[in-house]
């Protein structure tokens, strides 16, 4: 066997959601501290590549400070000689990420925004200048180590949009659409993986000849026995085998790729490691060691408050996955969900205060710059009169280092309320006006905070304006239609009169 060393260490992270506003609060400080911390980990652990598996930004139109943070991170990471691979998620804008692809390529950063279907059956793949070969090169490429040598091959697959992999056909049932989409996504993974295998063996063979000075026969034997560069695949989706609670977190926006709710783990190719994003809690998929969600680096909703956030450090030795270790991300902003009854509210707030003071003591030992106030979500199990309760909460926390962002009924109470509202109105759709349908839908939502109530008012105003506009447009169309009909009728009468005149003339001639 050849003796040249083949070791690679990468970091797998995802779901940064830069630019998120959290019930009116900016997460800029937390995100900046996380990115600075991440660069420190690169130097500390000799990381050769970072893979960000989707949802870099929280919206398709991120604020300017979030974009600045993103570009600043890339520039600083470039100085460490660490390669960066950015995959677009369902929150990200393809156009926004694409606009800087060429520039960022000069900073050791590859940005993959969308799927480009490629079939290995195409004859011109061997021609590097062909469209098919270029499409493959954008999605399957080597990750380099600090010496500039290929250390792994990545099948870089971002969030899959249905239009990228299938063409819709009329008359398909829901189950047929789901099956076709799943097959199309699976086929795309398999196509890229097959090309990655060819590339991994080719580059391994070239490196072995150059570095190990080994005889060609020995190298060929190693390749036949499975020696090659490790292959990494990525994805931004919900995979089967994920905890249901995690896929329904308040901050996880439903993807439902077309009609596909979840992608089966068995449909992934046999890559050495599959780096996934979209689910915000770190976990294995279908109990597989090599198929992983790393989770988000900060809590993006109150129901994630108790989760320990992390990035994953993945190591490969001799072309195989060696180990995956957690690097725990410090908490930069304390979040607490206080579930309580009205009677026990004060007691539970004091317990939360003790917990927060302990957190601050522990953070002081690590010299972390944490926020001086904790953010609270107070959930009341019997809150029938929340407006009166909000005043009481404000009085209780006035001398506490808390900022209350939410006061609301617990989830079960909200569900009971919605069920009661839906039972109260048994009207059929045909019995309701357009405005009544809209009001009925609004009543099914739980509007509690001042911000939510203000949003409800804005929605009603916008609906009213839109209704008036559509009504006026429809009225104009009706009038135009009537005028056209009137014109056609008059034209017909005129034509009929002319025809009658001709008939009379003919009859006169015959006489």
mmCIF file of C-alpha atoms in Angstrom, residues 284-416:
data_model
loop_
_atom_site.group_PDB
_atom_site.id
_atom_site.type_symbol
_atom_site.label_atom_id
_atom_site.label_comp_id
_atom_site.label_asym_id
_atom_site.label_seq_id
_atom_site.Cartn_x
_atom_site.Cartn_y
_atom_site.Cartn_z
ATOM 1 C CA UNK A 284 -28.948 11.491 13.037
ATOM 2 C CA UNK A 285 -31.309 10.518 10.213
ATOM 3 C CA UNK A 286 -32.790 7.014 10.424
ATOM 4 C CA UNK A 287 -30.137 6.113 13.034
ATOM 5 C CA UNK A 288 -27.398 6.509 10.413
ATOM 6 C CA UNK A 289 -24.040 7.754 11.633
ATOM 7 C CA UNK A 290 -23.207 9.388 8.296
ATOM 8 C CA UNK A 291 -26.530 11.176 7.541
ATOM 9 C CA UNK A 292 -26.748 14.190 9.844
ATOM 10 C CA UNK A 293 -28.550 17.409 10.596
ATOM 11 C CA UNK A 294 -26.247 19.806 12.435
ATOM 12 C CA UNK A 295 -29.080 22.135 13.505
ATOM 13 C CA UNK A 296 -29.059 25.919 13.720
ATOM 14 C CA UNK A 297 -26.248 27.695 15.620
ATOM 15 C CA UNK A 298 -28.641 29.849 17.667
ATOM 16 C CA UNK A 299 -32.168 29.239 18.976
ATOM 17 C CA UNK A 300 -34.511 30.641 16.335
ATOM 18 C CA UNK A 301 -37.722 30.210 18.330
ATOM 19 C CA UNK A 302 -38.646 29.842 21.980
ATOM 20 C CA UNK A 303 -39.350 26.148 21.555
ATOM 21 C CA UNK A 304 -35.644 25.753 20.681
ATOM 22 C CA UNK A 305 -34.553 27.580 23.844
ATOM 23 C CA UNK A 306 -33.459 24.447 25.713
ATOM 24 C CA UNK A 307 -31.601 22.887 22.782
ATOM 25 C CA UNK A 308 -27.818 22.763 22.939
ATOM 26 C CA UNK A 309 -26.645 24.273 19.674
ATOM 27 C CA UNK A 310 -23.593 22.988 17.818
ATOM 28 C CA UNK A 311 -21.671 22.599 14.593
ATOM 29 C CA UNK A 312 -20.372 19.201 13.528
ATOM 30 C CA UNK A 313 -16.675 18.501 12.982
ATOM 31 C CA UNK A 314 -16.354 15.665 10.472
ATOM 32 C CA UNK A 315 -13.091 13.768 9.973
ATOM 33 C CA UNK A 316 -12.081 11.531 7.083
ATOM 34 C CA UNK A 317 -9.084 9.197 7.056
ATOM 35 C CA UNK A 318 -7.927 7.187 4.026
ATOM 36 C CA UNK A 319 -11.053 8.020 2.085
ATOM 37 C CA UNK A 320 -13.518 6.951 4.782
ATOM 38 C CA UNK A 321 -15.554 8.676 7.472
ATOM 39 C CA UNK A 322 -13.562 8.378 10.701
ATOM 40 C CA UNK A 323 -15.657 10.299 13.245
ATOM 41 C CA UNK A 324 -18.165 13.103 13.766
ATOM 42 C CA UNK A 325 -17.735 15.298 16.837
ATOM 43 C CA UNK A 326 -19.925 18.045 18.249
ATOM 44 C CA UNK A 327 -18.435 21.493 18.787
ATOM 45 C CA UNK A 328 -20.911 23.186 21.096
ATOM 46 C CA UNK A 329 -21.853 26.766 20.194
ATOM 47 C CA UNK A 330 -22.000 29.128 23.193
ATOM 48 C CA UNK A 331 -25.340 30.765 23.954
ATOM 49 C CA UNK A 332 -25.082 34.516 23.352
ATOM 50 C CA UNK A 333 -28.674 35.433 24.253
ATOM 51 C CA UNK A 334 -30.679 33.716 26.981
ATOM 52 C CA UNK A 335 -34.210 32.675 26.006
ATOM 53 C CA UNK A 336 -36.750 31.200 28.404
ATOM 54 C CA UNK A 337 -40.194 29.777 27.839
ATOM 55 C CA UNK A 338 -42.092 30.131 31.132
ATOM 56 C CA UNK A 339 -45.050 27.753 31.210
ATOM 57 C CA UNK A 340 -47.235 28.558 34.166
ATOM 58 C CA UNK A 341 -50.685 29.086 35.561
ATOM 59 C CA UNK A 342 -51.807 32.572 36.574
ATOM 60 C CA UNK A 343 -51.552 31.665 40.275
ATOM 61 C CA UNK A 344 -47.960 30.385 39.969
ATOM 62 C CA UNK A 345 -46.731 33.119 37.636
ATOM 63 C CA UNK A 346 -44.719 35.087 40.215
ATOM 64 C CA UNK A 347 -43.132 31.951 41.653
ATOM 65 C CA UNK A 348 -42.082 30.678 38.220
ATOM 66 C CA UNK A 349 -40.624 34.052 37.258
ATOM 67 C CA UNK A 350 -38.421 33.928 40.377
ATOM 68 C CA UNK A 351 -37.256 30.413 39.447
ATOM 69 C CA UNK A 352 -36.377 31.658 35.972
ATOM 70 C CA UNK A 353 -34.415 34.528 37.549
ATOM 71 C CA UNK A 354 -32.305 32.063 39.543
ATOM 72 C CA UNK A 355 -31.649 30.061 36.377
ATOM 73 C CA UNK A 356 -30.595 33.185 34.482
ATOM 74 C CA UNK A 357 -28.234 34.346 37.240
ATOM 75 C CA UNK A 358 -26.523 30.943 37.151
ATOM 76 C CA UNK A 359 -26.223 31.194 33.363
ATOM 77 C CA UNK A 360 -24.557 34.604 33.665
ATOM 78 C CA UNK A 361 -22.047 33.280 36.203
ATOM 79 C CA UNK A 362 -21.090 30.419 33.908
ATOM 80 C CA UNK A 363 -20.806 32.749 30.914
ATOM 81 C CA UNK A 364 -18.557 35.120 32.875
ATOM 82 C CA UNK A 365 -16.047 32.297 33.337
ATOM 83 C CA UNK A 366 -15.795 31.862 29.561
ATOM 84 C CA UNK A 367 -15.557 35.631 28.931
ATOM 85 C CA UNK A 368 -18.571 35.577 26.614
ATOM 86 C CA UNK A 369 -20.279 38.870 25.824
ATOM 87 C CA UNK A 370 -23.882 37.913 26.560
ATOM 88 C CA UNK A 371 -26.871 40.226 26.613
ATOM 89 C CA UNK A 372 -27.715 41.682 30.044
ATOM 90 C CA UNK A 373 -31.410 40.816 29.761
ATOM 91 C CA UNK A 374 -33.056 37.480 29.032
ATOM 92 C CA UNK A 375 -35.957 37.246 26.580
ATOM 93 C CA UNK A 376 -39.128 35.590 27.861
ATOM 94 C CA UNK A 377 -42.092 33.827 26.320
ATOM 95 C CA UNK A 378 -44.742 33.437 29.017
ATOM 96 C CA UNK A 379 -47.341 30.788 28.259
ATOM 97 C CA UNK A 380 -50.423 30.724 30.471
ATOM 98 C CA UNK A 381 -52.452 27.530 30.716
ATOM 99 C CA UNK A 382 -55.665 29.337 31.671
ATOM 100 C CA UNK A 383 -55.280 32.828 30.239
ATOM 101 C CA UNK A 384 -58.792 33.934 29.355
ATOM 102 C CA UNK A 385 -58.070 37.642 29.791
ATOM 103 C CA UNK A 386 -54.583 38.165 28.402
ATOM 104 C CA UNK A 387 -54.808 41.950 28.135
ATOM 105 C CA UNK A 388 -55.279 42.275 31.894
ATOM 106 C CA UNK A 389 -52.513 39.707 32.429
ATOM 107 C CA UNK A 390 -49.941 41.607 30.351
ATOM 108 C CA UNK A 391 -50.141 44.534 32.754
ATOM 109 C CA UNK A 392 -49.565 42.228 35.718
ATOM 110 C CA UNK A 393 -46.547 40.611 34.018
ATOM 111 C CA UNK A 394 -45.028 44.031 33.351
ATOM 112 C CA UNK A 395 -45.361 44.934 37.033
ATOM 113 C CA UNK A 396 -43.764 41.650 38.176
ATOM 114 C CA UNK A 397 -40.665 41.888 35.935
ATOM 115 C CA UNK A 398 -40.046 45.634 36.328
ATOM 116 C CA UNK A 399 -37.035 45.021 38.608
ATOM 117 C CA UNK A 400 -35.900 41.780 36.942
ATOM 118 C CA UNK A 401 -33.346 41.470 34.096
ATOM 119 C CA UNK A 402 -36.049 40.227 31.742
ATOM 120 C CA UNK A 403 -37.598 41.479 28.540
ATOM 121 C CA UNK A 404 -40.970 39.867 27.927
ATOM 122 C CA UNK A 405 -41.471 39.364 24.198
ATOM 123 C CA UNK A 406 -44.591 37.216 24.362
ATOM 124 C CA UNK A 407 -47.493 36.651 26.737
ATOM 125 C CA UNK A 408 -49.809 34.051 25.302
ATOM 126 C CA UNK A 409 -51.977 31.061 26.011
ATOM 127 C CA UNK A 410 -50.275 27.684 25.988
ATOM 128 C CA UNK A 411 -50.510 25.655 22.782
ATOM 129 C CA UNK A 412 -53.278 23.375 24.088
ATOM 130 C CA UNK A 413 -55.373 26.373 25.172
ATOM 131 C CA UNK A 414 -54.872 27.981 21.749
ATOM 132 C CA UNK A 415 -55.964 24.786 20.031
ATOM 133 C CA UNK A 416 -59.056 24.546 22.248
#
